[in-house]
Tab-separated table of C-alpha atoms and ligand atoms in Angstrom:
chain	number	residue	atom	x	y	z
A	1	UNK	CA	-3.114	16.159	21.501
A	2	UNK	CA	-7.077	15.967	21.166
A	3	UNK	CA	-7.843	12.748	18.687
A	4	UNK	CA	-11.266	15.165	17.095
A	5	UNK	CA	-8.366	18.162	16.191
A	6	UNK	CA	-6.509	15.731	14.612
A	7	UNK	CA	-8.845	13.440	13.056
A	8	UNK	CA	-10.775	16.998	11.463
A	9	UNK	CA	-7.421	18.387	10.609
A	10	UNK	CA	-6.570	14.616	8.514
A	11	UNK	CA	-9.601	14.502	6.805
A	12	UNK	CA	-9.408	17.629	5.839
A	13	UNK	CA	-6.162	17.411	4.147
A	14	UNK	CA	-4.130	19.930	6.433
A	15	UNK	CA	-0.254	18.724	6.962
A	16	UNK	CA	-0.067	16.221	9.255
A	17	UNK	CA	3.471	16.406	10.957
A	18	UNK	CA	5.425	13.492	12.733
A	19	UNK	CA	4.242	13.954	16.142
A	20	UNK	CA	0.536	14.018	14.766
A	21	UNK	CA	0.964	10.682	13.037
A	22	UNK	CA	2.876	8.526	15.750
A	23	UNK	CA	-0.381	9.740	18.017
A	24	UNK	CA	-2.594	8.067	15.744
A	25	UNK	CA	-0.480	5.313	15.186
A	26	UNK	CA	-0.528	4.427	19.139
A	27	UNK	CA	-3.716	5.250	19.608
A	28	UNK	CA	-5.475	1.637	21.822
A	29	UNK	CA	-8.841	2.323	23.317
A	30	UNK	CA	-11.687	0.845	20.789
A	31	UNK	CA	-13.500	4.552	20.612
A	32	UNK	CA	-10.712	5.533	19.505
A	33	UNK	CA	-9.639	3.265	16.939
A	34	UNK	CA	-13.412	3.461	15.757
A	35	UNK	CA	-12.900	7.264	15.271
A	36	UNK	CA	-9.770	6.557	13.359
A	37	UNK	CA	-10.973	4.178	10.900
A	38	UNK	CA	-14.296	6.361	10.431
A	39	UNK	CA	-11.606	9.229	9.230
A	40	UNK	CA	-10.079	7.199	7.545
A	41	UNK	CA	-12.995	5.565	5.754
A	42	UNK	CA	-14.211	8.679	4.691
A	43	UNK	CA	-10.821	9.682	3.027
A	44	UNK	CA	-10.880	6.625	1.212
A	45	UNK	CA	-14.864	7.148	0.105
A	46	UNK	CA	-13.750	10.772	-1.561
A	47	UNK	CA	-10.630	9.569	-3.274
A	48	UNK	CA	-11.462	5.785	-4.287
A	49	UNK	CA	-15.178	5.220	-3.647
A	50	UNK	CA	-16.248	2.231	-2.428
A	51	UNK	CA	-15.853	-0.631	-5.005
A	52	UNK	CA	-13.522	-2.850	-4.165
A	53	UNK	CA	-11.114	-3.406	-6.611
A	54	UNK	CA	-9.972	-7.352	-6.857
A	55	UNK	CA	-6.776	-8.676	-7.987
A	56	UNK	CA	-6.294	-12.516	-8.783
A	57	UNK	CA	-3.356	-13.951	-6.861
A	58	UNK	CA	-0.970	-16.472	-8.272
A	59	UNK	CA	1.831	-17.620	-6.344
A	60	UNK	CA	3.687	-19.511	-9.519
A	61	UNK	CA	6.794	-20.142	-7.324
A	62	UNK	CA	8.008	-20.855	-3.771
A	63	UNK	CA	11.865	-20.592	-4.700
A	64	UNK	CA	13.644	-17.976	-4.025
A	65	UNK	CA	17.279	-17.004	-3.583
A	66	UNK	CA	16.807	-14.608	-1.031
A	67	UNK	CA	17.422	-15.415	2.816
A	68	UNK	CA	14.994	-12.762	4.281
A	69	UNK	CA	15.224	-13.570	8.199
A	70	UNK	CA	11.610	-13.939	8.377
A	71	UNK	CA	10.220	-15.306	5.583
A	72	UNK	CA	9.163	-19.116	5.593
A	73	UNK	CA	10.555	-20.176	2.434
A	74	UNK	CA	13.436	-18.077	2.284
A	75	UNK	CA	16.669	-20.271	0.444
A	76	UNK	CA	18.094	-21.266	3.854
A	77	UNK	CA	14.925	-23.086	5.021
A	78	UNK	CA	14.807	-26.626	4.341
A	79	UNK	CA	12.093	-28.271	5.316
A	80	UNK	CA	10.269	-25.988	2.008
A	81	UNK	CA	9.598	-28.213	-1.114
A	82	UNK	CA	10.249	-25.747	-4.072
A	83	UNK	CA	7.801	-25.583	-6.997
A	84	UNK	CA	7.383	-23.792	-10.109
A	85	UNK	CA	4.176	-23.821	-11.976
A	86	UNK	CA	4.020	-24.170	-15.438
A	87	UNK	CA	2.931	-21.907	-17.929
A	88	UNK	CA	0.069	-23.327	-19.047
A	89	UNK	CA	-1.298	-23.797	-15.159
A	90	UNK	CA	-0.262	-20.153	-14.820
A	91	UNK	CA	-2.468	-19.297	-17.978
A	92	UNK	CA	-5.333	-21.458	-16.281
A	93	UNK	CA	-5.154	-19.165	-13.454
A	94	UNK	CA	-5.336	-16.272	-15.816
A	95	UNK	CA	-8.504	-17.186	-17.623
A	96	UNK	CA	-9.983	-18.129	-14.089
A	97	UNK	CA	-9.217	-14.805	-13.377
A	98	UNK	CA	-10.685	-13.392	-16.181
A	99	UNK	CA	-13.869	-15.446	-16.063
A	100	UNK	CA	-14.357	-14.549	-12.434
A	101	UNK	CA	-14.612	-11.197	-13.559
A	102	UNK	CA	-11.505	-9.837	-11.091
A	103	UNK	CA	-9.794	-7.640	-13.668
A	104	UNK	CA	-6.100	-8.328	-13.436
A	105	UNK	CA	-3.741	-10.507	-12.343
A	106	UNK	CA	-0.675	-10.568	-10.181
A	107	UNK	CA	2.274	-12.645	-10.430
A	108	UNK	CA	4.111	-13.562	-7.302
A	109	UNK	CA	7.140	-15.598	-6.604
A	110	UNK	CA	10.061	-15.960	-4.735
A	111	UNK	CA	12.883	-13.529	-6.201
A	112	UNK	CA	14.865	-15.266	-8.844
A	113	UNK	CA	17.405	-13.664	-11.751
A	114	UNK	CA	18.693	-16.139	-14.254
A	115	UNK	CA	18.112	-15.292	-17.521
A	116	UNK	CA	15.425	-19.007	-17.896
A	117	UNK	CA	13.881	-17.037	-14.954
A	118	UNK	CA	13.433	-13.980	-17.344
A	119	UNK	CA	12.763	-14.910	-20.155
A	120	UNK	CA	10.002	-17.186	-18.602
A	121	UNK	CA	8.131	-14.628	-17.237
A	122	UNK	CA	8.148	-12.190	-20.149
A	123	UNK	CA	7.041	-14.657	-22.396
A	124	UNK	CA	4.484	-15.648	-19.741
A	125	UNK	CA	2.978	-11.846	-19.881
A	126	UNK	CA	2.823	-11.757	-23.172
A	127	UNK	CA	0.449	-14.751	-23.076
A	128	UNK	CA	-1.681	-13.522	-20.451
A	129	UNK	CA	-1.771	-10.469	-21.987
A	130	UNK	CA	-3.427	-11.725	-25.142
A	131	UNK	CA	-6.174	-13.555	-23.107
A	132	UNK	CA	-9.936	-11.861	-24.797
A	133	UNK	CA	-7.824	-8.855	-26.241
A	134	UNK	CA	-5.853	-7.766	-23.184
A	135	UNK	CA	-8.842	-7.651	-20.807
A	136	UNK	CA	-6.646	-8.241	-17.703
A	137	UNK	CA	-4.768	-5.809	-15.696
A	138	UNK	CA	-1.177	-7.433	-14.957
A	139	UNK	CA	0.688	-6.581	-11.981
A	140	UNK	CA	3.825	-8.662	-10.728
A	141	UNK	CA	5.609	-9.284	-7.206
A	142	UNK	CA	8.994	-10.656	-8.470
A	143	UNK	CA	11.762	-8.925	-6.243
A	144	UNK	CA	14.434	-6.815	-6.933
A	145	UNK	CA	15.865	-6.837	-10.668
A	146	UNK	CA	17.683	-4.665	-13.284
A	147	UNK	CA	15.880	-1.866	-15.267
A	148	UNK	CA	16.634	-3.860	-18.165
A	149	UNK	CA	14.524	-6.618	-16.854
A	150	UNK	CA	11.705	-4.388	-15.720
A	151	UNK	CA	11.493	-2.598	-19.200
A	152	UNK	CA	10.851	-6.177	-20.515
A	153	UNK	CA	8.317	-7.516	-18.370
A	154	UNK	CA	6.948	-3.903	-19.059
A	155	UNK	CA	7.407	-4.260	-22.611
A	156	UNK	CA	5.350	-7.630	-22.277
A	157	UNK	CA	2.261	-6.220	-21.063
A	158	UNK	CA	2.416	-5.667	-17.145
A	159	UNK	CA	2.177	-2.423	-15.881
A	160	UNK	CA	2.296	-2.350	-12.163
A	161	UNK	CA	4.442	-4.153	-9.502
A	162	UNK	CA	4.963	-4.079	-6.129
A	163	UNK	CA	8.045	-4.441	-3.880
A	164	UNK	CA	7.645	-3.963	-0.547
A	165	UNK	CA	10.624	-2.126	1.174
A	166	UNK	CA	9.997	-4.101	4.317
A	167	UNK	CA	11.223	-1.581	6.385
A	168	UNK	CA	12.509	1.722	5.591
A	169	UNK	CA	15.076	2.378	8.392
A	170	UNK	CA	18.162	1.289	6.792
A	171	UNK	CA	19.446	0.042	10.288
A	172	UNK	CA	16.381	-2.171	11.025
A	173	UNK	CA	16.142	-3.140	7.391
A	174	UNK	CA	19.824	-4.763	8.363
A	175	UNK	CA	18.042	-6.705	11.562
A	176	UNK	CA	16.180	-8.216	9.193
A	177	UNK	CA	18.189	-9.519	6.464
A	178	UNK	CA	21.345	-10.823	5.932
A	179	UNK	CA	24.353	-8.417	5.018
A	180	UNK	CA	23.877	-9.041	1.074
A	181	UNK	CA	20.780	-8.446	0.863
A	182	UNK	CA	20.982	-4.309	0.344
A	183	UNK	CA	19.086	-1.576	1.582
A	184	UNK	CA	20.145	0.676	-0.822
A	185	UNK	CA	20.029	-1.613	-3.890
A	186	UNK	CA	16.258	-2.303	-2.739
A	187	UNK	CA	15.600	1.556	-2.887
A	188	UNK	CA	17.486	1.847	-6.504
A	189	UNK	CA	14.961	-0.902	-7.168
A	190	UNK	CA	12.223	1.067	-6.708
A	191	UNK	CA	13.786	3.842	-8.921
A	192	UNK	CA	14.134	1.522	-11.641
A	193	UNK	CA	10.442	0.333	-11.332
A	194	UNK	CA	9.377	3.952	-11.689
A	195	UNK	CA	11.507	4.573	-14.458
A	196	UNK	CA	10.425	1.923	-16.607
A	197	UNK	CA	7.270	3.279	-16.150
A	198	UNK	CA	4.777	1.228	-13.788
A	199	UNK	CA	2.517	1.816	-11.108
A	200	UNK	CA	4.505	1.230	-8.230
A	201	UNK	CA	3.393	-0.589	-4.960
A	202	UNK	CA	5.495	-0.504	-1.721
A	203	UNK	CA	5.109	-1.534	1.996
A	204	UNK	CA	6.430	-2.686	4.928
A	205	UNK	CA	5.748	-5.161	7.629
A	206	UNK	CA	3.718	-3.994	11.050
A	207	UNK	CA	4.453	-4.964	14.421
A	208	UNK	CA	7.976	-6.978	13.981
A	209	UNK	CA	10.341	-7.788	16.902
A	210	UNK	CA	11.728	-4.118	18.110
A	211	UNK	CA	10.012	-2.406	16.055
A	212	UNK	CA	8.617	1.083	17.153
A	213	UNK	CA	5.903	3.615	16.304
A	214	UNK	CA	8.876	5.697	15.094
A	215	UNK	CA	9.877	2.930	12.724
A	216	UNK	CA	6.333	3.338	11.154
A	217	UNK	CA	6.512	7.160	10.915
A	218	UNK	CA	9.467	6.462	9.048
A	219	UNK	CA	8.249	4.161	6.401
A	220	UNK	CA	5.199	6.599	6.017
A	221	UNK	CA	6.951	9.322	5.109
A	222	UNK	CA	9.171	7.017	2.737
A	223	UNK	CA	5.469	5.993	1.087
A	224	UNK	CA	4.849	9.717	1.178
A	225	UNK	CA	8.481	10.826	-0.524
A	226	UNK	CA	8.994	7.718	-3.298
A	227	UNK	CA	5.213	9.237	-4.456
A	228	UNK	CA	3.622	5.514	-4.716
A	229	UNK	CA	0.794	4.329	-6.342
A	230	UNK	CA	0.343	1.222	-3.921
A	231	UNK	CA	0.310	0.167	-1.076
A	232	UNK	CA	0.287	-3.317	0.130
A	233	UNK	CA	1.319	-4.096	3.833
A	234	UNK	CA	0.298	-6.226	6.635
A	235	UNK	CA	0.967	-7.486	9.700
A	236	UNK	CA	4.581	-9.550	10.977
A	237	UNK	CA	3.249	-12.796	11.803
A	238	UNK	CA	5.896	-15.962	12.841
A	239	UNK	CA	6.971	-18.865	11.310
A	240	UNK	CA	8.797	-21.201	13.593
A	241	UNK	CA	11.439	-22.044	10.626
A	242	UNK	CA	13.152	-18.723	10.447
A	243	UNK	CA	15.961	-17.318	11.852
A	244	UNK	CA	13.199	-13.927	13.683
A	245	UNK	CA	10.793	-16.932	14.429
A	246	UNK	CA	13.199	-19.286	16.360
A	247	UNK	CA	14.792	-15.797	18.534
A	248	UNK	CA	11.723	-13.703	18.932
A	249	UNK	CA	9.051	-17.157	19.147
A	250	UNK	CA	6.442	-15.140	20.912
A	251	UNK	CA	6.587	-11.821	18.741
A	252	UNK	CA	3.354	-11.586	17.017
A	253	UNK	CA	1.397	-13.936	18.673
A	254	UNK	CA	-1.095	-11.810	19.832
A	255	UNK	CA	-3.578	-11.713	17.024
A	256	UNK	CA	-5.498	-8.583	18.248
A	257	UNK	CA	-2.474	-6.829	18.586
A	258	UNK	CA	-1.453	-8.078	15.064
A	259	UNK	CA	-4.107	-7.065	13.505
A	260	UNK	CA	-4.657	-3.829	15.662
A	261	UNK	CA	-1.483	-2.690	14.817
A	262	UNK	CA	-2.067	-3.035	10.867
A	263	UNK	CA	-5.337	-1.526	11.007
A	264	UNK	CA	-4.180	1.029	12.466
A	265	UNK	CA	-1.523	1.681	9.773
A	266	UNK	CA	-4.201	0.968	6.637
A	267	UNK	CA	-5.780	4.080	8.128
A	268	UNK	CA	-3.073	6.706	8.742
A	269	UNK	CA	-1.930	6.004	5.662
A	270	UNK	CA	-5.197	6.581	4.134
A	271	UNK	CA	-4.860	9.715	5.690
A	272	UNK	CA	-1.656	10.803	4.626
A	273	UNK	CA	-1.798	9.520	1.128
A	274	UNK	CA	-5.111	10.319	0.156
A	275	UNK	CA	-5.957	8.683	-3.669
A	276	UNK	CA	-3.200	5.245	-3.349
A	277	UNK	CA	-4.415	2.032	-4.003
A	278	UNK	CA	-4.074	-0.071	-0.912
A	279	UNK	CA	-4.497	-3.700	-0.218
A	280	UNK	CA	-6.395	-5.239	2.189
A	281	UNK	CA	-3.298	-8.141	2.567
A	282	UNK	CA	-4.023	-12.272	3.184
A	283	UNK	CA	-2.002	-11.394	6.426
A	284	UNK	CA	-4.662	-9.843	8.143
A	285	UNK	CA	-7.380	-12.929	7.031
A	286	UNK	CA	-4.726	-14.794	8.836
A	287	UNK	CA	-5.096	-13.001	12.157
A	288	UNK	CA	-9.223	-12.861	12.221
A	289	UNK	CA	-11.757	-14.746	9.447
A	290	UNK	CA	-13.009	-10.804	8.584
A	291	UNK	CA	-9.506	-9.482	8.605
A	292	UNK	CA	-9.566	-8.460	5.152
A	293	UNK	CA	-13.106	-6.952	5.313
A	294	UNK	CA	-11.737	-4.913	8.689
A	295	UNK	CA	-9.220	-3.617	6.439
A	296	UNK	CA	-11.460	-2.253	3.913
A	297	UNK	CA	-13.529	-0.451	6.712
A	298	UNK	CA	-10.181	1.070	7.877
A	299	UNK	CA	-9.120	2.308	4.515
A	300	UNK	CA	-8.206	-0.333	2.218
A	301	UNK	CA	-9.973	-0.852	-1.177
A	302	UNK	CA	-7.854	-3.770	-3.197
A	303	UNK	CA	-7.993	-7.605	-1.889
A	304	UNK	CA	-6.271	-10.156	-3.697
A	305	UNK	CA	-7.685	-13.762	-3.762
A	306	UNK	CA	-6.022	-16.644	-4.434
A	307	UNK	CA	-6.692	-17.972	-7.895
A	308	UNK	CA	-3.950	-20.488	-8.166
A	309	UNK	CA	-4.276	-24.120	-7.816
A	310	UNK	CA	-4.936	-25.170	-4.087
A	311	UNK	CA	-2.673	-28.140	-4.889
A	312	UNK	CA	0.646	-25.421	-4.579
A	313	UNK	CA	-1.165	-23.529	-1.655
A	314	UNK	CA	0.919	-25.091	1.188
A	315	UNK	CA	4.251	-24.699	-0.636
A	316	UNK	CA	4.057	-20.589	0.053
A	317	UNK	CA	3.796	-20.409	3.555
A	318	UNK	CA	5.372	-17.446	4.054
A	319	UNK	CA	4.348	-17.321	7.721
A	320	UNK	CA	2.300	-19.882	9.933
A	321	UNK	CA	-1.372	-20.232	9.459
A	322	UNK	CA	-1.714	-18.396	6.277
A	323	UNK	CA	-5.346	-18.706	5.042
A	324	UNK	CA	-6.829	-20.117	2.136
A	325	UNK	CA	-5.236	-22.770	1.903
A	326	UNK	CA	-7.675	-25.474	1.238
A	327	UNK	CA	-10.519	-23.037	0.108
A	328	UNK	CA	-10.326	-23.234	-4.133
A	329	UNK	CA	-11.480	-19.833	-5.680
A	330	UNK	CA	-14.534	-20.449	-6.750
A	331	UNK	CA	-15.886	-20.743	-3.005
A	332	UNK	CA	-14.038	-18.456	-1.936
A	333	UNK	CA	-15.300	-15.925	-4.712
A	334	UNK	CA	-18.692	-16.195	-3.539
A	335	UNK	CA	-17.481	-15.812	0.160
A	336	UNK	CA	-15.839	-12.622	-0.925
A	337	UNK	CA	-18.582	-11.411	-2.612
A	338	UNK	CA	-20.952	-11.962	0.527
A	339	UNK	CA	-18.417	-10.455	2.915
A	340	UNK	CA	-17.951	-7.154	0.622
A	341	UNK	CA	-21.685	-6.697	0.276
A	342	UNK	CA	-21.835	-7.230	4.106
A	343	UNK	CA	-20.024	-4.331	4.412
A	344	UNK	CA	-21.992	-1.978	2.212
A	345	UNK	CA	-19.438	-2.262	-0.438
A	346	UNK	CA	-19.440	-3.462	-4.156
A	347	UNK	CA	-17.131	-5.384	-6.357
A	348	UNK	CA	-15.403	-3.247	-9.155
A	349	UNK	CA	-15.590	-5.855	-11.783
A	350	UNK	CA	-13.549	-6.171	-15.190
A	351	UNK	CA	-11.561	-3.020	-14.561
A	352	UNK	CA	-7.902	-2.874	-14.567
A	353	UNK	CA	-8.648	-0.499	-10.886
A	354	UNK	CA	-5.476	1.602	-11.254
A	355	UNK	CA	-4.576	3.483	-8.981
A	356	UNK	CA	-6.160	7.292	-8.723
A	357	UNK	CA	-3.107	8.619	-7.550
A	358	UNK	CA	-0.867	7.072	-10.980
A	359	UNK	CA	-3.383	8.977	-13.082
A	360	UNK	CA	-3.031	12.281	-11.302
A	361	UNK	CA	0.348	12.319	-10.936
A	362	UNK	CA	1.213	11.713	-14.643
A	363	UNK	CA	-1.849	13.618	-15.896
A	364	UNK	CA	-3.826	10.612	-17.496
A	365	UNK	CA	-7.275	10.058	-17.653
B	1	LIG	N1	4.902	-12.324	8.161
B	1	LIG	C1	4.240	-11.424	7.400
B	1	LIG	N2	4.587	-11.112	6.148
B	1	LIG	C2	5.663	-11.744	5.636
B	1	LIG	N3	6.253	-11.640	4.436
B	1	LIG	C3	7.295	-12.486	4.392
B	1	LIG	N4	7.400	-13.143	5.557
B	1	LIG	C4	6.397	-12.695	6.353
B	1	LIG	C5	5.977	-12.971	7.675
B	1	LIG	N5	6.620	-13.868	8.438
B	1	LIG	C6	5.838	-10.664	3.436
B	1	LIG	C7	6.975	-9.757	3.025
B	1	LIG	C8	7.092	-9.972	1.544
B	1	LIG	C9	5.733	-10.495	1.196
B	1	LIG	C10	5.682	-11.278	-0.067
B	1	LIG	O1	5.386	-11.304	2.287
B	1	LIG	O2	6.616	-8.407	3.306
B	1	LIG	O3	7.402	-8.800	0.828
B	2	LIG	FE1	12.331	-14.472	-0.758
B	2	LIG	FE2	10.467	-12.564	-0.531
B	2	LIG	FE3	10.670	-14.494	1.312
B	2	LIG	FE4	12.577	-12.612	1.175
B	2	LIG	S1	10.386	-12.280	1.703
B	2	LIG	S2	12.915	-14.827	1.359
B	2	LIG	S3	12.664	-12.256	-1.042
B	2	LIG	S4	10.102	-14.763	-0.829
């Protein structure tokens, strides 16, 4: 296959079949990558422009009662001190976000489904959402629940959420979690999201103990056929205190590689998907200081800072060396800011940033 056919044939929009996109995804020599993430930049310049669209983090709590075979605070690991932050530091972190001028919010935690759980949230969106007459955006990362509970977080005010399928081969999704935790339930998940009526974000994780180029054809034609609005993956990176990290200990250690291999999959999916929002994720800050800004030049256009108090940082170590965590956000807003600009790009400030793709799909706008 000839990398210019291709690359024309992408940006143009022709069909891009199987055997086109597992040669992009292993292309290695750094013309070629550059070539790639020039396509790919220019797909994301017709179809999103280049303001960056900024989403206030807050991680308002580590526990979870999930065992994900990766993931540094799953339930099993217990070396973790849980938190939970309250709702008036969660509202803090709202107006931050507000004052900083980001746009909207997202809410992320550890899954959890007791009613306290539920009813803590909602009322917790309904708060943010009367912050200067609605003026933020709310989006929320809470795991798999019921459509009953989605319609009433989306009753509250939020209107996006993201729920990454991790891996869409139901076989490897079984590698990686334990047997209760469903492949099937975490697709009907995704259903339910749609059907209450968000935005929906999706994603996997890139470059995971036997995983193949195959495996990420897969999950982009699973991006492709669920018809998402988001997309917010990064690259596998260890943590010691997992069941993946203590059997696979070298697995990811290679930080180019890491952050080669995402790159690489911000782009072709730029390519394939054409108007979805897609996130430039804290993973890829963790495997170079301009991760996140490498992202954006391969196709990316959201990035999510941390707003929430540095004093919980350390408590959501979801893998080793995650950034940020002793940087609060107002430094690291004006680090952003200089990065972005670096770049040639601007901030989208005070907008909601919705997706392009949600509005053409259901004729808004
Ligand atoms: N490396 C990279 N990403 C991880 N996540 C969890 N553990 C890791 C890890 N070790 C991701 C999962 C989850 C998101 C909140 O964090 O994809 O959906
Ligand atoms: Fe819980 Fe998410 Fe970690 Fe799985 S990846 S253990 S669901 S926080």
């Amino acid at each position: 296959m000839k990398l210019e056919t291709v690359l024309a044939a992408a940006v143009a929009g022709e069909r891009l079949d199987d055997g086109a996109l597992a040669f992009l995804l292993g292309l290695g020599e750094p013309a070629e990558l550059e070539a790639l993430f020039r396509a790919a930049y220019a797909v994301k310049l017709r179809y999103v422009g280049n303001r960056v669209r900024l989403r206030g983090l807050v991680e308002i709590s580590n526990i979870c009662r999930k065992n994900c075979y990766y993931c540094g605070i799953r339930s099993g690991n217990g070396k973790v001190s849980r938190f939970t932050m309250s709702r008036e530091e969660i509202l803090e972190a709202a107006r931050l976000t507000a004052r900083f001028g980001y746009g909207s919010i997202v809410l992320q935690a550890g899954e959890r489904n007791d009613p306290a759980w539920i009813d803590f949230i909602e009322e917790t969106v309904r708060q943010i959402k009367a912050i200067d007459g609605g003026r933020l955006g709310i989006t929320l990362s809470l795991g798999e629940q019921t459509l009953e509970t989605y319609r009433r977080w989306f009753a509250a005010g939020a209107h996006r959420y993201l729920l990454r399928i991790e891996s869409s081969d139901p076989e490897f999704y079984a590698r990686l979690h334990p047997a209760d935790h469903r492949y099937d339930e975490r697709v009907a998940a995704l259903g339910f999201l749609r059907e209450a009526g968000y935005q929906v974000g999706t994603g996997v994780m890139i470059g995971l103990p036997g995983q193949t180029v195959s495996h990420l054809v897969r999950d982009l034609r699973f991006f492709q056929k669920l018809d998402v609005d988001m997309i917010g993956m990064g690259p596998y990176l260890v943590h010691h205190d997992t069941p993946l990290g203590r059997e696979f200990p070298e697995t990811g250690s290679d930080a180019n590689r890491q952050l080669e291999a995402g790159l690489k999959m911000i782009a072709v999916t730029r390519l394939l998907l054409r108007n979805v929002n897609i996130a430039s994720t804290t993973a890829l800050q963790a495997l170079a200081p301009d991760g996140r800004e490498l992202g954006l030049l391969a196709g990316a256009n959201v990035i999510m800072p941390n707003v929430g108090d540095l004093a919980y940082r350390k408590g959501y170590l979801l893998y080793e060396n995650k950034p940020g965590t002793d940087e609060n956000a107002d430094s690291a807003r004006v680090s952003l800011e200089r990065a972005i600009t670096a770049i040639g790009e601007r901030i989208a400030y005070d907008e909601w940033g919705d997706s392009p793709h949600f509005a053409a799909r259901t004729g808004s706008r």
